[in-house]
Short mmCIF file of C-alpha atoms in Angstrom, two decimals:
data_model
loop_
_atom_site.label_atom_id
_atom_site.label_comp_id
_atom_site.label_asym_id
_atom_site.label_seq_id
_atom_site.Cartn_x
_atom_site.Cartn_y
_atom_site.Cartn_z
CA MET A 8 119.78 132.32 159.69
CA LYS A 9 120.77 135.39 157.94
CA ASN A 10 121.31 138.72 158.94
CA GLY A 11 123.58 141.08 156.02
CA ASN A 12 126.64 138.78 156.63
CA GLN A 13 125.74 135.05 157.06
CA VAL A 14 126.17 133.98 161.23
CA LYS A 15 127.54 130.58 161.47
CA LEU A 16 126.39 128.53 164.33
CA ARG A 17 127.66 125.10 165.88
CA MET A 18 126.39 123.12 168.02
CA ASN A 19 123.47 125.20 168.84
CA GLN A 20 126.03 128.13 170.23
CA ILE A 21 126.82 131.41 169.03
CA LYS A 22 129.90 133.83 169.46
CA ILE A 23 129.30 136.98 171.64
CA GLU A 24 130.43 139.29 168.14
CA ASP A 25 127.77 137.60 166.38
CA VAL A 26 125.06 138.32 168.60
CA ILE A 27 125.45 142.05 168.46
CA LYS A 28 125.24 141.97 164.87
CA LEU A 29 122.09 139.87 164.62
CA GLU A 30 119.02 141.98 164.34
CA ASP A 31 116.23 139.04 164.50
CA LYS A 32 116.82 137.70 167.94
CA ALA A 33 115.71 138.05 171.67
CA ILE A 34 118.14 137.57 174.29
CA ILE A 35 117.21 135.33 177.48
CA ASP A 36 119.43 135.55 180.68
CA VAL A 37 118.77 131.97 182.65
CA ARG A 38 120.91 133.30 185.38
CA SER A 39 118.68 134.19 189.19
CA SER A 40 117.23 137.34 189.51
CA TYR A 41 119.41 138.97 191.61
CA GLU A 42 122.45 138.04 189.07
CA PHE A 43 119.83 139.94 186.27
CA ASN A 44 119.49 143.05 188.44
CA ASN A 45 123.47 143.23 188.82
CA GLY A 46 124.29 143.53 184.97
CA THR A 47 122.81 141.46 181.98
CA ILE A 48 123.25 141.98 177.86
CA PRO A 49 120.77 144.95 176.59
CA LYS A 50 117.32 144.16 175.97
CA ALA A 51 117.85 140.46 177.68
CA ILE A 52 114.61 138.84 179.56
CA ASN A 53 114.66 137.23 182.85
CA ILE A 54 113.92 133.81 183.02
CA PRO A 55 115.42 132.17 185.76
CA LEU A 56 116.26 128.51 185.43
CA LEU A 57 116.60 128.80 189.08
CA ASP A 58 115.60 131.82 191.51
CA ASP A 59 117.41 133.43 194.12
CA TYR A 60 116.67 130.85 196.78
CA GLU A 61 117.46 127.72 194.47
CA ARG A 62 120.41 128.87 193.49
CA ILE A 63 121.72 129.10 197.01
CA GLU A 64 120.31 125.64 197.72
CA VAL A 65 121.67 124.06 194.96
CA GLY A 66 125.04 125.29 195.88
CA LYS A 67 124.59 124.22 199.42
CA SER A 68 123.60 121.00 198.00
CA TYR A 69 127.02 120.45 195.84
CA LYS A 70 129.32 121.36 198.66
CA LYS A 71 127.79 119.30 201.24
CA GLU A 72 126.79 116.17 198.84
CA GLY A 73 128.47 116.70 195.85
CA ALA A 74 127.39 117.16 191.94
CA GLU A 75 125.04 114.25 191.68
CA ALA A 76 123.17 115.58 194.75
CA ALA A 77 123.01 119.12 193.19
CA LYS A 78 121.84 117.86 190.22
CA ILE A 79 118.81 115.91 191.44
CA LYS A 80 117.94 119.12 193.48
CA GLY A 81 118.35 121.17 190.49
CA LEU A 82 116.12 119.12 188.64
CA ASP A 83 113.60 119.00 191.61
CA PHE A 84 113.47 122.73 191.30
CA ILE A 85 113.34 122.96 187.24
CA SER A 86 110.57 120.06 186.78
CA PRO A 87 107.59 121.96 187.68
CA LYS A 88 108.56 125.22 185.83
CA LEU A 89 109.33 123.02 182.27
CA THR A 90 105.63 124.27 181.04
CA SER A 91 106.31 127.88 181.95
CA PHE A 92 109.53 127.89 180.02
CA TYR A 93 107.97 126.36 176.98
CA ARG A 94 105.22 128.82 176.83
CA GLU A 95 107.72 131.45 177.55
CA VAL A 96 109.84 130.19 174.50
CA LYS A 97 107.21 130.04 172.38
CA GLU A 98 105.97 133.53 172.84
CA LEU A 99 109.27 134.90 172.26
CA GLN A 100 109.23 133.47 169.13
CA LYS A 101 106.32 134.69 167.86
CA ASN A 102 108.74 137.88 167.29
CA SER A 103 111.96 136.66 167.26
CA LYS A 104 113.57 134.10 164.99
CA ASN A 105 116.64 133.64 166.94
CA LEU A 106 116.71 133.10 170.71
CA ILE A 107 120.04 133.53 172.52
CA VAL A 108 120.02 131.94 175.80
CA PHE A 109 122.95 132.72 178.22
CA CYS A 110 124.03 132.19 181.89
CA SER A 111 127.33 132.84 184.10
CA ARG A 112 129.86 131.35 181.95
CA GLY A 113 127.90 129.44 179.77
CA GLY A 114 127.80 126.23 181.48
CA LEU A 115 124.97 123.83 182.99
CA ARG A 116 122.06 126.71 183.33
CA SER A 117 121.85 127.53 179.82
CA THR A 118 122.91 123.85 178.48
CA THR A 119 120.23 122.84 180.24
CA PHE A 120 117.88 125.05 179.21
CA VAL A 121 118.44 125.07 175.73
CA LYS A 122 118.61 121.05 175.58
CA LEU A 123 115.46 120.97 177.40
CA MET A 124 113.47 123.32 174.82
CA ASP A 125 115.01 121.52 171.88
CA LEU A 126 113.95 118.24 173.43
CA LEU A 127 110.42 119.78 173.79
CA GLY A 128 110.85 120.68 169.83
CA ALA A 129 111.74 124.53 170.33
CA LYS A 130 114.16 125.04 167.03
CA GLY A 131 116.35 128.32 166.75
CA ILE A 132 117.30 128.09 170.20
CA TYR A 133 121.41 128.82 170.73
CA GLN A 134 123.78 129.25 173.60
CA LEU A 135 126.11 131.89 173.85
CA GLN A 136 129.54 130.71 174.22
CA GLY A 137 131.07 131.78 177.38
CA GLY A 138 128.18 133.29 179.27
CA PHE A 139 127.96 136.50 180.42
CA LYS A 140 131.31 136.58 181.87
CA GLU A 141 132.84 135.94 178.40
CA TYR A 142 130.08 138.85 177.51
CA ARG A 143 131.50 141.29 179.35
CA SER A 144 135.31 140.57 179.08
CA PHE A 145 134.65 141.17 175.18
CA ILE A 146 132.91 144.71 176.14
CA LEU A 147 135.48 145.82 178.24
CA LYS A 148 138.72 144.77 175.54
CA SER A 149 136.14 146.71 173.12
CA LEU A 150 136.02 150.04 175.14
CA MET A 151 139.53 149.40 175.92
CA ASP A 152 140.58 148.96 172.19
CA LEU A 153 138.80 151.93 170.73
CA LYS A 154 141.28 155.00 169.83
CA LYS A 155 139.41 157.39 167.64
CA ILE A 156 135.72 157.88 167.85
CA GLU A 157 134.30 160.34 165.30
CA PHE A 158 131.53 162.04 167.57
CA ILE A 159 129.32 164.90 166.58
CA VAL A 160 128.19 166.33 170.17
CA ILE A 161 124.98 168.29 170.35
CA HIS A 162 125.15 171.11 172.88
CA GLY A 163 122.73 173.32 173.80
CA HIS A 164 120.80 174.70 177.40
CA THR A 165 118.08 172.51 178.61
CA GLY A 166 114.87 172.39 176.99
CA VAL A 167 116.58 173.31 173.01
CA GLY A 168 115.58 169.48 172.34
CA LYS A 169 118.94 167.64 172.00
CA THR A 170 117.66 164.62 172.89
CA ASP A 171 114.33 164.94 170.39
CA ILE A 172 116.99 165.38 168.03
CA ILE A 173 119.03 162.54 168.73
CA GLU A 174 115.90 160.32 168.62
CA LYS A 175 115.03 161.57 164.89
CA LEU A 176 118.44 161.13 163.64
CA LYS A 177 118.35 157.78 164.43
CA LEU A 178 114.86 157.39 162.57
CA LYS A 179 116.82 158.65 159.86
CA GLY A 180 119.54 155.99 159.93
CA ILE A 181 122.24 158.53 161.16
CA PRO A 182 123.90 156.66 164.06
CA ALA A 183 123.12 158.49 167.03
CA ILE A 184 123.96 157.40 170.93
CA ASN A 185 120.81 158.36 173.37
CA LEU A 186 123.21 158.73 176.37
CA GLU A 187 120.32 159.70 178.99
CA GLU A 188 117.64 156.77 177.91
CA LEU A 189 120.94 154.60 178.38
CA ALA A 190 121.65 155.70 181.54
CA GLN A 191 118.12 156.06 182.64
CA ASN A 192 118.65 159.81 184.09
CA LYS A 193 119.27 163.32 182.44
CA GLY A 194 121.75 164.62 184.67
CA SER A 195 120.04 167.42 186.98
CA VAL A 196 117.97 166.75 190.06
CA PHE A 197 115.14 166.19 187.68
CA GLY A 198 116.92 163.61 186.18
CA ASN A 199 115.22 160.42 186.86
CA ILE A 200 111.70 162.09 186.21
CA GLY A 201 110.10 159.89 183.26
CA PHE A 202 112.38 156.85 183.40
CA ASN A 203 111.39 153.43 184.54
CA GLY A 204 114.50 153.17 187.06
CA ILE A 205 118.40 153.10 187.81
CA THR A 206 120.46 151.22 185.72
CA THR A 207 123.85 149.67 186.57
CA GLN A 208 127.49 150.82 185.57
CA LYS A 209 128.04 147.55 183.64
CA ASN A 210 124.61 147.51 181.71
CA PHE A 211 125.44 151.04 180.61
CA GLU A 212 128.65 150.22 179.47
CA ASN A 213 127.16 146.96 177.65
CA SER A 214 124.87 149.38 175.68
CA ILE A 215 127.27 152.11 175.07
CA ALA A 216 129.59 149.90 173.41
CA GLU A 217 127.25 147.77 171.84
CA GLU A 218 125.70 150.79 169.80
CA ILE A 219 129.39 151.93 169.11
CA ILE A 220 130.09 148.58 167.57
CA VAL A 221 127.08 148.56 165.53
CA SER A 222 127.87 151.53 164.04
CA LYS A 223 130.38 150.23 162.04
CA ASP A 224 133.23 152.98 162.53
CA LYS A 225 130.88 155.62 161.11
CA PRO A 226 130.37 159.01 162.79
CA ILE A 227 128.40 159.16 165.68
CA VAL A 228 125.96 161.49 167.12
CA ILE A 229 125.75 162.12 170.79
CA GLU A 230 124.45 164.91 173.35
CA SER A 231 126.91 166.33 175.35
CA GLU A 232 126.73 165.44 179.13
CA GLY A 233 128.90 165.33 181.99
CA GLN A 234 130.74 162.27 182.50
CA ARG A 235 128.37 161.35 185.62
CA LEU A 236 124.86 160.65 184.59
CA GLY A 237 122.65 159.65 187.78
CA ASN A 238 124.21 156.39 189.18
CA VAL A 239 126.67 155.67 185.88
CA THR A 240 129.96 157.16 184.74
CA ILE A 241 130.67 157.36 180.87
CA PRO A 242 133.29 155.56 180.42
CA LYS A 243 136.66 157.79 180.02
CA ILE A 244 137.88 156.69 176.57
CA ILE A 245 133.97 157.44 175.20
CA TYR A 246 134.22 160.63 177.21
CA ASN A 247 137.84 161.87 175.95
CA ASN A 248 136.15 161.17 172.55
CA MET A 249 133.23 163.16 173.27
CA ILE A 250 135.31 166.47 174.31
CA ASN A 251 137.86 165.79 171.18
CA GLY A 252 134.81 165.71 168.94
CA HIS A 253 133.23 168.07 166.31
CA HIS A 254 130.86 170.46 168.39
CA VAL A 255 127.24 171.84 167.33
CA LEU A 256 125.50 174.30 169.24
CA LEU A 257 121.42 174.60 169.49
CA LYS A 258 120.03 177.71 170.01
CA THR A 259 116.08 178.61 170.29
CA SER A 260 113.41 180.39 171.84
CA ILE A 261 112.60 180.53 175.42
CA ASP A 262 109.19 179.98 174.44
CA ASN A 263 110.20 176.58 172.58
CA ARG A 264 112.48 175.17 175.54
CA LYS A 265 109.53 176.13 177.92
CA ASN A 266 106.87 174.16 176.19
CA ARG A 267 109.26 171.25 175.74
CA LEU A 268 110.19 171.03 179.37
CA VAL A 269 106.39 171.06 180.20
CA ASN A 270 106.03 168.38 177.42
CA ASP A 271 108.69 166.18 178.46
CA TYR A 272 108.12 166.54 182.47
CA VAL A 273 104.25 167.01 182.56
CA ASN A 274 102.28 166.28 179.38
CA LYS A 275 103.92 163.03 178.74
CA ARG A 276 103.78 161.92 182.33
CA GLU A 277 100.47 162.64 184.31
CA GLY A 278 100.90 162.60 188.02
CA ASN A 279 104.31 163.68 188.19
CA ASP A 280 103.32 166.97 191.05
CA HIS A 281 104.98 164.48 193.65
CA LYS A 282 108.39 163.98 191.80
CA LEU A 283 108.32 167.19 190.79
CA ILE A 284 107.94 168.88 194.46
CA ASP A 285 110.94 166.32 195.58
CA ALA A 286 112.79 167.78 192.78
CA VAL A 287 112.08 171.13 193.64
CA ASN A 288 112.82 170.28 197.57
CA LYS A 289 116.42 169.33 196.50
CA LEU A 290 117.15 173.13 195.17
CA LYS A 291 116.81 174.75 198.79
CA LYS A 292 120.20 175.07 199.19
CA ARG A 293 120.89 176.33 195.67
CA LEU A 294 117.87 178.62 195.42
CA GLY A 295 117.13 179.45 199.05
CA HIS A 296 113.69 178.45 200.93
CA GLU A 297 111.55 180.93 199.40
CA LYS A 298 112.16 180.78 195.62
CA VAL A 299 111.54 176.72 196.14
CA GLN A 300 108.02 177.44 197.94
CA SER A 301 107.32 179.69 195.43
CA TYR A 302 107.84 176.69 192.82
CA ILE A 303 105.89 174.34 195.03
CA LYS A 304 103.01 176.51 194.78
CA LEU A 305 102.95 176.75 190.99
CA ILE A 306 103.31 172.99 190.48
CA ASN A 307 100.18 172.85 192.99
CA GLU A 308 98.47 175.64 191.00
CA LYS A 309 99.30 173.42 187.61
CA LYS A 310 100.69 176.86 186.39
CA TYR A 311 103.58 174.75 184.95
CA ASP A 312 105.03 177.00 182.18
CA LEU A 313 105.61 179.48 184.71
CA LEU A 314 107.48 176.86 186.71
CA ALA A 315 109.73 175.76 183.25
CA GLU A 316 110.40 179.25 182.80
CA ALA A 317 111.64 179.90 186.03
CA LEU A 318 113.54 176.95 186.51
CA LEU A 319 115.40 177.83 183.24
CA GLU A 320 116.18 181.36 184.53
CA HIS A 321 117.30 180.63 187.74
CA TYR A 322 118.58 176.99 187.80
CA TYR A 323 119.16 175.71 184.47
CA ASP A 324 120.76 178.10 182.43
CA PRO A 325 123.10 179.48 185.34
CA LEU A 326 123.95 175.51 185.60
CA TYR A 327 125.01 175.04 182.46
CA ASN A 328 126.88 178.16 181.01
CA PHE A 329 130.37 177.28 181.81
CA SER A 330 130.19 174.03 180.24
CA ILE A 331 128.55 175.37 177.08
CA GLU A 332 131.10 178.56 176.92
CA LYS A 333 133.89 176.12 176.99
CA TYR A 334 133.81 174.80 173.95
CA ASP A 335 134.64 176.34 170.01
CA TYR A 336 131.96 175.23 168.08
CA ASP A 337 131.75 174.20 164.32
CA ILE A 338 128.23 175.11 163.75
CA ILE A 339 125.71 177.14 165.70
CA ILE A 340 122.23 176.51 164.68
CA ASN A 341 119.54 178.80 165.83
CA TYR A 342 116.16 177.39 165.19
CA ASP A 343 112.39 178.00 165.40
CA ARG A 344 111.19 174.87 164.31
CA ILE A 345 113.23 171.68 165.05
CA GLU A 346 113.20 170.15 161.89
CA GLU A 347 115.30 173.18 160.59
CA ALA A 348 118.25 171.79 163.20
CA ILE A 349 117.85 168.07 162.35
CA GLU A 350 118.09 168.98 158.62
CA VAL A 351 121.33 171.52 159.27
CA ILE A 352 122.69 168.24 161.48
CA SER A 353 122.21 165.35 158.75
CA ARG A 354 123.70 167.81 156.02
CA TYR A 355 126.82 168.47 158.74
CA TYR A 356 126.93 164.59 159.82
CA LYS A 357 127.41 163.69 155.90
CA GLU A 358 129.93 165.89 155.49
CA ILE A 359 131.95 164.66 158.14
CA GLU A 360 131.35 161.31 157.17
CA GLY A 361 132.77 161.73 153.66
CA LYS A 362 136.09 163.04 155.63
CA THR A 363 136.37 160.01 157.39
CA ARG A 364 136.07 157.21 154.65
#
């Protein structure tokens, strides 16, 4: 197995730092769905060796009857699933050369899964040393050990295209982190619209740390955010480095901004009217009952462009003016076409990268 620098594997095991660097992989979390939902490795797929009920039952058996009885009960639960496990593994191997399997501590569950698949002839499957517990220790230590991260922080009022630019820079090979995607929230009352659901603090930290590690000490482009995004918090060491980073301010026309909002919240996501109404209703205390009712009327009449313009004027811009005005900017980009802004930021990135070498 090769991925740039050769990664050494011994006895069907792999170290955490090697997993993070490995590109051609799929990660399988064999813990129960409860454990998985509480926190997992980014992009891991949950194939529980034991479901929540079965895990509890095996635990009870261990306490009452001992290890051997628990092992037999576990096998009783696992045996009917072997065919399903094997099919899922073979399906994953169609797109990923290496499968990484982990459980809580790198113990019996992941060992059992890897050995069973090996006996059935499924090769290229490796057990993560130390499991999720050691992975989390590695992530937390990595965050604590971070010193100076060279962030290029993109600022601008809602609708200027900060997130679009982050994603397009990533396509150009420039290290960039989309915090809103990792947090599954944009940070405002409309923040959860368009995302699949909430994430956990553990998952958020895991994803940020991995993206920083794979950037290999290069500068990273990131969007300006408050420290709290939805139900997660940006780690203090990361947030402090963002505050002390290189700051770029984006500006564009109101038409561009409202069109982007309509595209992001309506055109890309049909059937979102009820979510828009729920979000607008949360603004009653800030904007008053009368204004909120007028916004709901615009939603019902499908006048999304007028709604976007009104929200920019009365909600978004007043909300974020202070956070934008408190910084001194290295560059201010007033663009008409977003490609112009991407080109300027790309050139600025190369300039900063040259200074950090």
